[in-house]
């Protein structure tokens, strides 16, 4: 739980999300370089369009998290809908949308996923369960 971890939950959250965003941006640059070098058209598949949207909403999410930290009130009585709840729920939505994007890539590039498919479905189920839990239980805690 966040309260038991104190400030460390937030530091770990920021560090992991920042690394994820950096890897996403690097990966996006590699993809663009590959497309340019092969003289392929840009953003012509559902997967590529979803990937671009995912990167854009990921950047927005990072900005929203930064804003949420800046307006944090340690004396608050409950978690405010804006920006904290929106940031939390939007993060879970992004995770679900990332799975959709991943599966469109599997289909688009005819990737044989084997055991990875089972792992991805389990993670998708866990993400969906987390989204539902966050939505219905957010008022039960202050942080």
CSV table of N, CA and C in Angstrom, one decimal:
chain,number,residue,atom,x,y,z
A,1,UNK,N,0.8,-1.2,0.0
A,1,UNK,CA,0.0,0.0,0.0
A,1,UNK,C,0.9,1.3,0.0
A,2,UNK,N,0.4,2.3,-0.6
A,2,UNK,CA,1.1,3.5,-0.8
A,2,UNK,C,1.5,4.2,0.6
A,3,UNK,N,0.6,4.2,1.5
A,3,UNK,CA,0.9,4.9,2.8
A,3,UNK,C,2.0,4.1,3.6
A,4,UNK,N,2.0,2.8,3.5
A,4,UNK,CA,3.0,2.0,4.2
A,4,UNK,C,4.4,2.3,3.6
A,5,UNK,N,4.4,2.5,2.3
A,5,UNK,CA,5.7,2.7,1.6
A,5,UNK,C,6.2,4.2,1.7
A,6,UNK,N,5.3,5.1,2.1
A,6,UNK,CA,5.7,6.5,2.3
A,6,UNK,C,6.0,7.0,0.9
A,7,UNK,N,7.0,7.9,0.8
A,7,UNK,CA,7.4,8.6,-0.4
A,7,UNK,C,8.0,7.6,-1.4
A,8,UNK,N,8.5,6.5,-1.0
A,8,UNK,CA,9.2,5.5,-1.9
A,8,UNK,C,8.3,5.0,-3.0
A,9,UNK,N,7.0,4.8,-2.7
A,9,UNK,CA,6.1,4.3,-3.8
A,9,UNK,C,6.1,5.3,-4.9
A,10,UNK,N,6.1,6.6,-4.6
A,10,UNK,CA,6.1,7.7,-5.6
A,10,UNK,C,7.4,7.7,-6.4
A,11,UNK,N,8.5,7.6,-5.7
A,11,UNK,CA,9.8,7.6,-6.3
A,11,UNK,C,9.9,6.4,-7.3
A,12,UNK,N,9.5,5.3,-6.8
A,12,UNK,CA,9.6,4.1,-7.7
A,12,UNK,C,8.7,4.2,-8.9
A,13,UNK,N,7.5,4.8,-8.7
A,13,UNK,CA,6.5,5.0,-9.8
A,13,UNK,C,7.1,5.9,-10.8
A,14,UNK,N,7.7,7.0,-10.4
A,14,UNK,CA,8.2,8.0,-11.3
A,14,UNK,C,9.4,7.4,-12.0
A,15,UNK,N,10.3,6.7,-11.3
A,15,UNK,CA,11.5,6.1,-12.0
A,15,UNK,C,11.0,5.0,-13.0
A,16,UNK,N,10.1,4.2,-12.7
A,16,UNK,CA,9.7,3.1,-13.6
A,16,UNK,C,9.0,3.7,-14.8
A,17,UNK,N,8.1,4.7,-14.6
A,17,UNK,CA,7.4,5.3,-15.7
A,17,UNK,C,8.3,6.1,-16.6
A,18,UNK,N,9.2,6.8,-16.0
A,18,UNK,CA,10.2,7.6,-16.8
A,18,UNK,C,11.0,6.6,-17.7
A,19,UNK,N,11.5,5.5,-17.1
A,19,UNK,CA,12.3,4.6,-17.9
A,19,UNK,C,11.4,4.0,-19.0
A,20,UNK,N,10.1,3.7,-18.7
A,20,UNK,CA,9.2,3.2,-19.8
A,20,UNK,C,9.0,4.2,-20.9
A,21,UNK,N,8.9,5.5,-20.5
A,21,UNK,CA,8.7,6.5,-21.5
A,21,UNK,C,9.9,6.7,-22.4
A,22,UNK,N,11.1,6.6,-21.7
A,22,UNK,CA,12.4,6.8,-22.5
A,22,UNK,C,12.5,5.6,-23.5
A,23,UNK,N,12.2,4.4,-23.0
A,23,UNK,CA,12.3,3.2,-23.9
A,23,UNK,C,11.3,3.3,-25.0
A,24,UNK,N,10.1,3.8,-24.7
A,24,UNK,CA,9.1,4.0,-25.8
A,24,UNK,C,9.6,5.0,-26.8
A,25,UNK,N,10.1,6.1,-26.4
A,25,UNK,CA,10.6,7.1,-27.3
A,25,UNK,C,11.7,6.6,-28.2
A,26,UNK,N,12.7,5.9,-27.6
A,26,UNK,CA,13.8,5.3,-28.3
A,26,UNK,C,13.3,4.3,-29.3
A,27,UNK,N,12.3,3.4,-28.9
A,27,UNK,CA,11.7,2.4,-29.8
A,27,UNK,C,11.0,3.1,-30.9
A,28,UNK,N,10.3,4.2,-30.7
A,28,UNK,CA,9.6,4.9,-31.7
A,28,UNK,C,10.6,5.5,-32.7
A,29,UNK,N,11.7,6.0,-32.2
A,29,UNK,CA,12.8,6.5,-33.1
A,29,UNK,C,13.4,5.4,-34.0
A,30,UNK,N,13.6,4.3,-33.4
A,30,UNK,CA,14.1,3.1,-34.2
A,30,UNK,C,13.1,2.7,-35.3
A,31,UNK,N,11.8,2.7,-34.9
A,31,UNK,CA,10.8,2.3,-35.9
A,31,UNK,C,10.8,3.3,-37.0
A,32,UNK,N,10.8,4.6,-36.7
A,32,UNK,CA,10.8,5.7,-37.8
A,32,UNK,C,12.0,5.5,-38.7
A,33,UNK,N,13.2,5.3,-38.0
A,33,UNK,CA,14.4,5.2,-38.8
A,33,UNK,C,14.3,3.9,-39.8
A,34,UNK,N,13.7,2.9,-39.3
A,34,UNK,CA,13.6,1.7,-40.1
A,34,UNK,C,12.6,1.9,-41.3
A,35,UNK,N,11.5,2.6,-41.0
A,35,UNK,CA,10.6,2.9,-42.0
A,35,UNK,C,11.2,3.8,-43.1
A,36,UNK,N,11.9,4.9,-42.6
A,36,UNK,CA,12.6,5.8,-43.6
A,36,UNK,C,13.6,5.1,-44.4
A,37,UNK,N,14.4,4.2,-43.8
A,37,UNK,CA,15.5,3.5,-44.5
A,37,UNK,C,14.9,2.5,-45.5
A,38,UNK,N,13.8,2.0,-45.3
A,38,UNK,CA,13.2,1.0,-46.2
A,38,UNK,C,12.2,1.7,-47.2
A,39,UNK,N,12.1,3.0,-47.1
A,39,UNK,CA,11.2,3.8,-48.0
A,39,UNK,C,9.8,3.3,-48.0
A,40,UNK,N,9.4,2.9,-46.8
A,40,UNK,CA,8.0,2.4,-46.6
A,40,UNK,C,7.1,3.6,-46.3
A,41,UNK,N,5.8,3.5,-46.6
A,41,UNK,CA,4.9,4.6,-46.2
A,41,UNK,C,4.7,4.6,-44.7
A,42,UNK,N,4.4,5.8,-44.2
A,42,UNK,CA,4.3,5.9,-42.7
A,42,UNK,C,2.8,5.8,-42.3
A,43,UNK,N,2.7,5.1,-41.2
A,43,UNK,CA,1.4,5.0,-40.5
A,43,UNK,C,0.2,4.6,-41.4
A,44,UNK,N,0.4,3.4,-42.0
A,44,UNK,CA,-0.6,2.9,-42.9
A,44,UNK,C,-1.4,1.7,-42.3
A,45,UNK,N,-1.0,1.2,-41.1
A,45,UNK,CA,-1.7,0.1,-40.5
A,45,UNK,C,-2.4,0.5,-39.2
A,46,UNK,N,-3.3,-0.3,-38.8
A,46,UNK,CA,-4.0,0.0,-37.5
A,46,UNK,C,-2.9,0.0,-36.4
A,47,UNK,N,-2.0,-1.0,-36.5
A,47,UNK,CA,-1.0,-1.1,-35.5
A,47,UNK,C,-0.1,0.2,-35.4
A,48,UNK,N,0.3,0.7,-36.5
A,48,UNK,CA,1.2,1.9,-36.5
A,48,UNK,C,0.4,3.1,-36.0
A,49,UNK,N,-0.9,3.2,-36.4
A,49,UNK,CA,-1.7,4.4,-35.9
A,49,UNK,C,-1.9,4.3,-34.4
A,50,UNK,N,-2.3,3.1,-34.0
A,50,UNK,CA,-2.5,2.9,-32.5
A,50,UNK,C,-1.2,3.1,-31.8
A,51,UNK,N,0.0,2.7,-32.3
A,51,UNK,CA,1.2,3.0,-31.7
A,51,UNK,C,1.5,4.5,-31.5
A,52,UNK,N,1.3,5.2,-32.6
A,52,UNK,CA,1.4,6.7,-32.5
A,52,UNK,C,0.5,7.3,-31.5
A,53,UNK,N,-0.7,6.9,-31.5
A,53,UNK,CA,-1.7,7.4,-30.5
A,53,UNK,C,-1.2,7.0,-29.1
A,54,UNK,N,-0.7,5.8,-28.9
A,54,UNK,CA,-0.2,5.4,-27.6
A,54,UNK,C,0.9,6.2,-27.1
A,55,UNK,N,1.8,6.6,-28.0
A,55,UNK,CA,2.9,7.5,-27.6
A,55,UNK,C,2.4,8.8,-27.2
A,56,UNK,N,1.5,9.4,-28.0
A,56,UNK,CA,1.0,10.7,-27.7
A,56,UNK,C,0.2,10.8,-26.4
A,57,UNK,N,-0.6,9.7,-26.1
A,57,UNK,CA,-1.3,9.8,-24.8
A,57,UNK,C,-0.4,9.4,-23.7
A,58,UNK,N,0.7,8.7,-24.0
A,58,UNK,CA,1.7,8.4,-22.9
A,58,UNK,C,2.4,9.7,-22.5
A,59,UNK,N,2.7,10.6,-23.5
A,59,UNK,CA,3.3,11.9,-23.2
A,59,UNK,C,2.3,12.8,-22.4
A,60,UNK,N,1.1,12.7,-22.8
A,60,UNK,CA,0.1,13.5,-22.0
A,60,UNK,C,0.0,13.0,-20.6
A,61,UNK,N,0.0,11.6,-20.4
A,61,UNK,CA,-0.1,11.0,-19.1
A,61,UNK,C,1.1,11.4,-18.2
A,62,UNK,N,2.3,11.5,-18.8
A,62,UNK,CA,3.4,11.9,-18.0
A,62,UNK,C,3.3,13.4,-17.6
A,63,UNK,N,2.8,14.2,-18.4
A,63,UNK,CA,2.5,15.6,-18.1
A,63,UNK,C,1.4,15.7,-17.0
A,64,UNK,N,0.4,14.9,-17.1
A,64,UNK,CA,-0.6,14.9,-16.1
A,64,UNK,C,-0.1,14.5,-14.8
A,65,UNK,N,0.8,13.5,-14.8
A,65,UNK,CA,1.4,13.0,-13.5
A,65,UNK,C,2.2,14.1,-12.9
A,66,UNK,N,3.0,14.8,-13.7
A,66,UNK,CA,3.8,15.9,-13.2
A,66,UNK,C,2.9,17.0,-12.6
A,67,UNK,N,1.9,17.3,-13.3
A,67,UNK,CA,0.9,18.3,-12.8
A,67,UNK,C,0.3,17.9,-11.5
A,68,UNK,N,-0.1,16.6,-11.5
A,68,UNK,CA,-0.7,16.1,-10.3
A,68,UNK,C,0.2,16.2,-9.0
A,69,UNK,N,1.5,15.9,-9.3
A,69,UNK,CA,2.4,16.1,-8.2
A,69,UNK,C,2.6,17.5,-7.7
A,70,UNK,N,2.5,18.4,-8.7
A,70,UNK,CA,2.7,19.8,-8.4
A,70,UNK,C,1.6,20.4,-7.6
A,71,UNK,N,0.4,19.9,-7.8
A,71,UNK,CA,-0.8,20.4,-7.1
A,71,UNK,C,-1.2,19.6,-5.9
A,72,UNK,N,-0.4,18.6,-5.5
A,72,UNK,CA,-0.7,17.7,-4.4
A,72,UNK,C,-0.9,18.5,-3.1
A,73,UNK,N,-1.9,18.1,-2.4
A,73,UNK,CA,-2.2,18.7,-1.1
A,73,UNK,C,-2.2,17.7,0.0
A,74,UNK,N,-1.1,17.7,0.8
A,74,UNK,CA,-1.0,16.6,1.8
A,74,UNK,C,-2.1,16.6,2.9
A,75,UNK,N,-2.9,17.7,2.9
A,75,UNK,CA,-4.0,17.8,3.9
A,75,UNK,C,-5.3,17.5,3.4
A,76,UNK,N,-5.4,16.9,2.2
A,76,UNK,CA,-6.6,16.6,1.5
A,76,UNK,C,-7.3,15.5,2.3
A,77,UNK,N,-8.7,15.5,2.2
A,77,UNK,CA,-9.5,14.5,2.9
A,77,UNK,C,-9.7,13.2,2.0
A,78,UNK,N,-9.7,13.4,0.7
A,78,UNK,CA,-9.8,12.3,-0.2
A,78,UNK,C,-9.1,12.6,-1.5
A,79,UNK,N,-8.9,11.6,-2.3
A,79,UNK,CA,-8.3,11.8,-3.6
A,79,UNK,C,-9.2,12.5,-4.5
A,80,UNK,N,-8.7,13.7,-5.1
A,80,UNK,CA,-9.6,14.4,-6.0
A,80,UNK,C,-9.7,13.7,-7.3
A,81,UNK,N,-10.9,14.0,-7.9
A,81,UNK,CA,-11.1,13.4,-9.3
A,81,UNK,C,-10.1,13.9,-10.3
A,82,UNK,N,-9.9,15.3,-10.3
A,82,UNK,CA,-8.9,15.9,-11.1
A,82,UNK,C,-7.8,16.4,-10.3
A,83,UNK,N,-6.6,16.1,-10.5
A,83,UNK,CA,-6.1,15.3,-11.6
A,83,UNK,C,-5.8,13.9,-11.2
A,84,UNK,N,-5.8,13.6,-9.9
A,84,UNK,CA,-5.3,12.3,-9.4
A,84,UNK,C,-6.1,11.0,-9.9
A,85,UNK,N,-7.4,11.0,-9.8
A,85,UNK,CA,-8.1,9.9,-10.2
A,85,UNK,C,-8.0,9.7,-11.7
A,86,UNK,N,-8.1,10.8,-12.4
A,86,UNK,CA,-8.0,10.8,-13.9
A,86,UNK,C,-6.6,10.2,-14.3
A,87,UNK,N,-5.6,10.6,-13.6
A,87,UNK,CA,-4.2,10.1,-13.9
A,87,UNK,C,-4.2,8.6,-13.7
A,88,UNK,N,-4.7,8.2,-12.5
A,88,UNK,CA,-4.7,6.7,-12.2
A,88,UNK,C,-5.5,5.9,-13.2
A,89,UNK,N,-6.7,6.3,-13.5
A,89,UNK,CA,-7.5,5.6,-14.4
A,89,UNK,C,-7.0,5.6,-15.8
A,90,UNK,N,-6.5,6.8,-16.2
A,90,UNK,CA,-5.9,6.9,-17.5
A,90,UNK,C,-4.7,6.0,-17.7
A,91,UNK,N,-3.9,5.9,-16.7
A,91,UNK,CA,-2.8,5.0,-16.7
A,91,UNK,C,-3.2,3.6,-17.0
A,92,UNK,N,-4.3,3.1,-16.3
A,92,UNK,CA,-4.8,1.8,-16.5
A,92,UNK,C,-5.3,1.6,-17.9
A,93,UNK,N,-6.0,2.6,-18.4
A,93,UNK,CA,-6.5,2.6,-19.8
A,93,UNK,C,-5.4,2.5,-20.8
A,94,UNK,N,-4.3,3.2,-20.6
A,94,UNK,CA,-3.1,3.2,-21.4
A,94,UNK,C,-2.6,1.7,-21.5
A,95,UNK,N,-2.5,1.1,-20.3
A,95,UNK,CA,-2.0,-0.3,-20.3
A,95,UNK,C,-2.9,-1.2,-21.1
A,96,UNK,N,-4.2,-1.0,-21.0
A,96,UNK,CA,-5.1,-1.9,-21.8
A,96,UNK,C,-5.0,-1.5,-23.3
A,97,UNK,N,-4.8,-0.3,-23.6
A,97,UNK,CA,-4.7,0.1,-25.0
A,97,UNK,C,-3.3,-0.4,-25.6
A,98,UNK,N,-2.3,-0.4,-24.7
A,98,UNK,CA,-1.0,-1.0,-25.2
A,98,UNK,C,-1.2,-2.5,-25.6
A,99,UNK,N,-2.0,-3.2,-24.8
A,99,UNK,CA,-2.2,-4.6,-25.2
A,99,UNK,C,-3.0,-4.7,-26.5
A,100,UNK,N,-3.9,-3.9,-26.7
A,100,UNK,CA,-4.6,-3.9,-28.0
A,100,UNK,C,-3.6,-3.6,-29.1
A,101,UNK,N,-2.8,-2.6,-28.9
A,101,UNK,CA,-1.8,-2.2,-29.9
A,101,UNK,C,-0.8,-3.4,-30.2
A,102,UNK,N,-0.4,-4.0,-29.1
A,102,UNK,CA,0.5,-5.2,-29.2
A,102,UNK,C,-0.2,-6.3,-30.1
A,103,UNK,N,-1.4,-6.6,-29.8
A,103,UNK,CA,-2.1,-7.7,-30.5
A,103,UNK,C,-2.4,-7.3,-32.0
A,104,UNK,N,-2.6,-6.0,-32.3
A,104,UNK,CA,-2.7,-5.6,-33.7
A,104,UNK,C,-1.4,-5.8,-34.4
A,105,UNK,N,-0.3,-5.6,-33.7
A,105,UNK,CA,1.0,-5.8,-34.3
A,105,UNK,C,1.3,-7.3,-34.5
A,106,UNK,N,0.8,-8.2,-33.6
A,106,UNK,CA,1.0,-9.6,-33.8
A,106,UNK,C,0.2,-10.0,-35.1
A,107,UNK,N,-1.0,-9.5,-35.2
A,107,UNK,CA,-1.8,-9.8,-36.4
A,107,UNK,C,-1.2,-9.2,-37.6
A,108,UNK,N,-0.8,-8.0,-37.6
A,108,UNK,CA,-0.3,-7.3,-38.7
A,108,UNK,C,1.0,-7.9,-39.3
A,109,UNK,N,1.8,-8.4,-38.4
A,109,UNK,CA,3.1,-8.9,-38.8
A,109,UNK,C,3.2,-10.4,-38.8
A,110,UNK,N,2.0,-11.0,-38.6
A,110,UNK,CA,1.9,-12.5,-38.5
A,110,UNK,C,2.9,-13.2,-37.6
A,111,UNK,N,3.0,-12.6,-36.4
A,111,UNK,CA,3.9,-13.1,-35.4
A,111,UNK,C,3.3,-14.3,-34.7
A,112,UNK,N,4.0,-15.4,-34.6
A,112,UNK,CA,3.6,-16.6,-33.8
A,112,UNK,C,4.0,-16.3,-32.4
A,113,UNK,N,3.0,-16.2,-31.5
A,113,UNK,CA,3.3,-15.8,-30.1
A,113,UNK,C,3.4,-16.9,-29.2
A,114,UNK,N,2.8,-18.1,-29.4
A,114,UNK,CA,3.0,-19.2,-28.6
A,114,UNK,C,2.6,-18.9,-27.1
A,115,UNK,N,3.6,-19.3,-26.2
A,115,UNK,CA,3.4,-19.1,-24.8
A,115,UNK,C,3.3,-17.7,-24.4
A,116,UNK,N,3.8,-16.8,-25.2
A,116,UNK,CA,3.7,-15.3,-24.9
A,116,UNK,C,2.3,-14.9,-24.9
A,117,UNK,N,1.5,-15.5,-25.7
A,117,UNK,CA,0.1,-15.1,-25.8
A,117,UNK,C,-0.6,-15.4,-24.5
A,118,UNK,N,-0.4,-16.5,-23.9
A,118,UNK,CA,-1.0,-16.8,-22.6
A,118,UNK,C,-0.6,-15.8,-21.5
A,119,UNK,N,0.7,-15.5,-21.5
A,119,UNK,CA,1.2,-14.5,-20.6
A,119,UNK,C,0.6,-13.1,-20.8
A,120,UNK,N,0.5,-12.7,-22.1
A,120,UNK,CA,-0.1,-11.5,-22.4
A,120,UNK,C,-1.6,-11.4,-22.0
A,121,UNK,N,-2.3,-12.5,-22.2
A,121,UNK,CA,-3.7,-12.6,-21.9
A,121,UNK,C,-3.9,-12.5,-20.3
A,122,UNK,N,-3.0,-13.1,-19.6
A,122,UNK,CA,-3.0,-13.0,-18.1
A,122,UNK,C,-2.8,-11.6,-17.7
A,123,UNK,N,-1.8,-11.0,-18.3
A,123,UNK,CA,-1.5,-9.6,-17.9
A,123,UNK,C,-2.7,-8.7,-18.3
A,124,UNK,N,-3.3,-8.9,-19.5
A,124,UNK,CA,-4.5,-8.2,-19.9
A,124,UNK,C,-5.6,-8.3,-18.9
A,125,UNK,N,-5.8,-9.6,-18.4
A,125,UNK,CA,-6.9,-9.8,-17.4
A,125,UNK,C,-6.6,-9.1,-16.2
A,126,UNK,N,-5.3,-9.1,-15.7
A,126,UNK,CA,-4.9,-8.5,-14.5
A,126,UNK,C,-5.1,-6.9,-14.6
A,127,UNK,N,-4.8,-6.4,-15.8
A,127,UNK,CA,-4.9,-5.0,-16.0
A,127,UNK,C,-6.4,-4.6,-16.0
A,128,UNK,N,-7.2,-5.4,-16.6
A,128,UNK,CA,-8.7,-5.1,-16.6
A,128,UNK,C,-9.2,-5.2,-15.2
A,129,UNK,N,-8.8,-6.2,-14.5
A,129,UNK,CA,-9.3,-6.3,-13.1
A,129,UNK,C,-8.8,-5.1,-12.2
A,130,UNK,N,-7.6,-4.7,-12.5
A,130,UNK,CA,-7.1,-3.5,-11.8
A,130,UNK,C,-7.9,-2.2,-12.1
A,131,UNK,N,-8.2,-2.1,-13.4
A,131,UNK,CA,-9.0,-0.9,-13.8
A,131,UNK,C,-10.4,-0.9,-13.1
A,132,UNK,N,-11.0,-2.1,-13.1
A,132,UNK,CA,-12.4,-2.2,-12.5
A,132,UNK,C,-12.2,-1.9,-11.0
A,133,UNK,N,-11.2,-2.5,-10.3
A,133,UNK,CA,-11.0,-2.3,-8.9
A,133,UNK,C,-10.8,-0.8,-8.6
A,134,UNK,N,-9.9,-0.2,-9.3
A,134,UNK,CA,-9.6,1.2,-9.1
A,134,UNK,C,-10.8,2.1,-9.3
A,135,UNK,N,-11.6,1.8,-10.3
A,135,UNK,CA,-12.8,2.6,-10.6
A,135,UNK,C,-13.8,2.5,-9.4
A,136,UNK,N,-14.0,1.3,-8.9
A,136,UNK,CA,-15.0,1.1,-7.9
A,136,UNK,C,-14.6,1.3,-6.4
A,137,UNK,N,-13.2,1.4,-6.2
A,137,UNK,CA,-12.8,1.5,-4.8
A,137,UNK,C,-11.9,2.7,-4.6
A,138,UNK,N,-11.9,3.6,-5.5
A,138,UNK,CA,-11.0,4.8,-5.3
A,138,UNK,C,-11.4,5.7,-4.1
A,139,UNK,N,-12.6,5.7,-3.8
A,139,UNK,CA,-13.0,6.6,-2.7
A,139,UNK,C,-12.7,6.0,-1.3
A,140,UNK,N,-12.2,4.7,-1.3
A,140,UNK,CA,-11.9,4.1,0.0
A,140,UNK,C,-10.6,4.5,0.6
A,141,UNK,N,-9.8,5.2,-0.1
A,141,UNK,CA,-8.5,5.6,0.5
A,141,UNK,C,-8.2,7.1,0.1
A,142,UNK,N,-7.3,7.7,0.8
A,142,UNK,CA,-6.9,9.0,0.5
A,142,UNK,C,-5.7,9.2,-0.4
A,143,UNK,N,-4.9,8.1,-0.4
A,143,UNK,CA,-3.7,8.2,-1.3
A,143,UNK,C,-3.4,6.8,-1.9
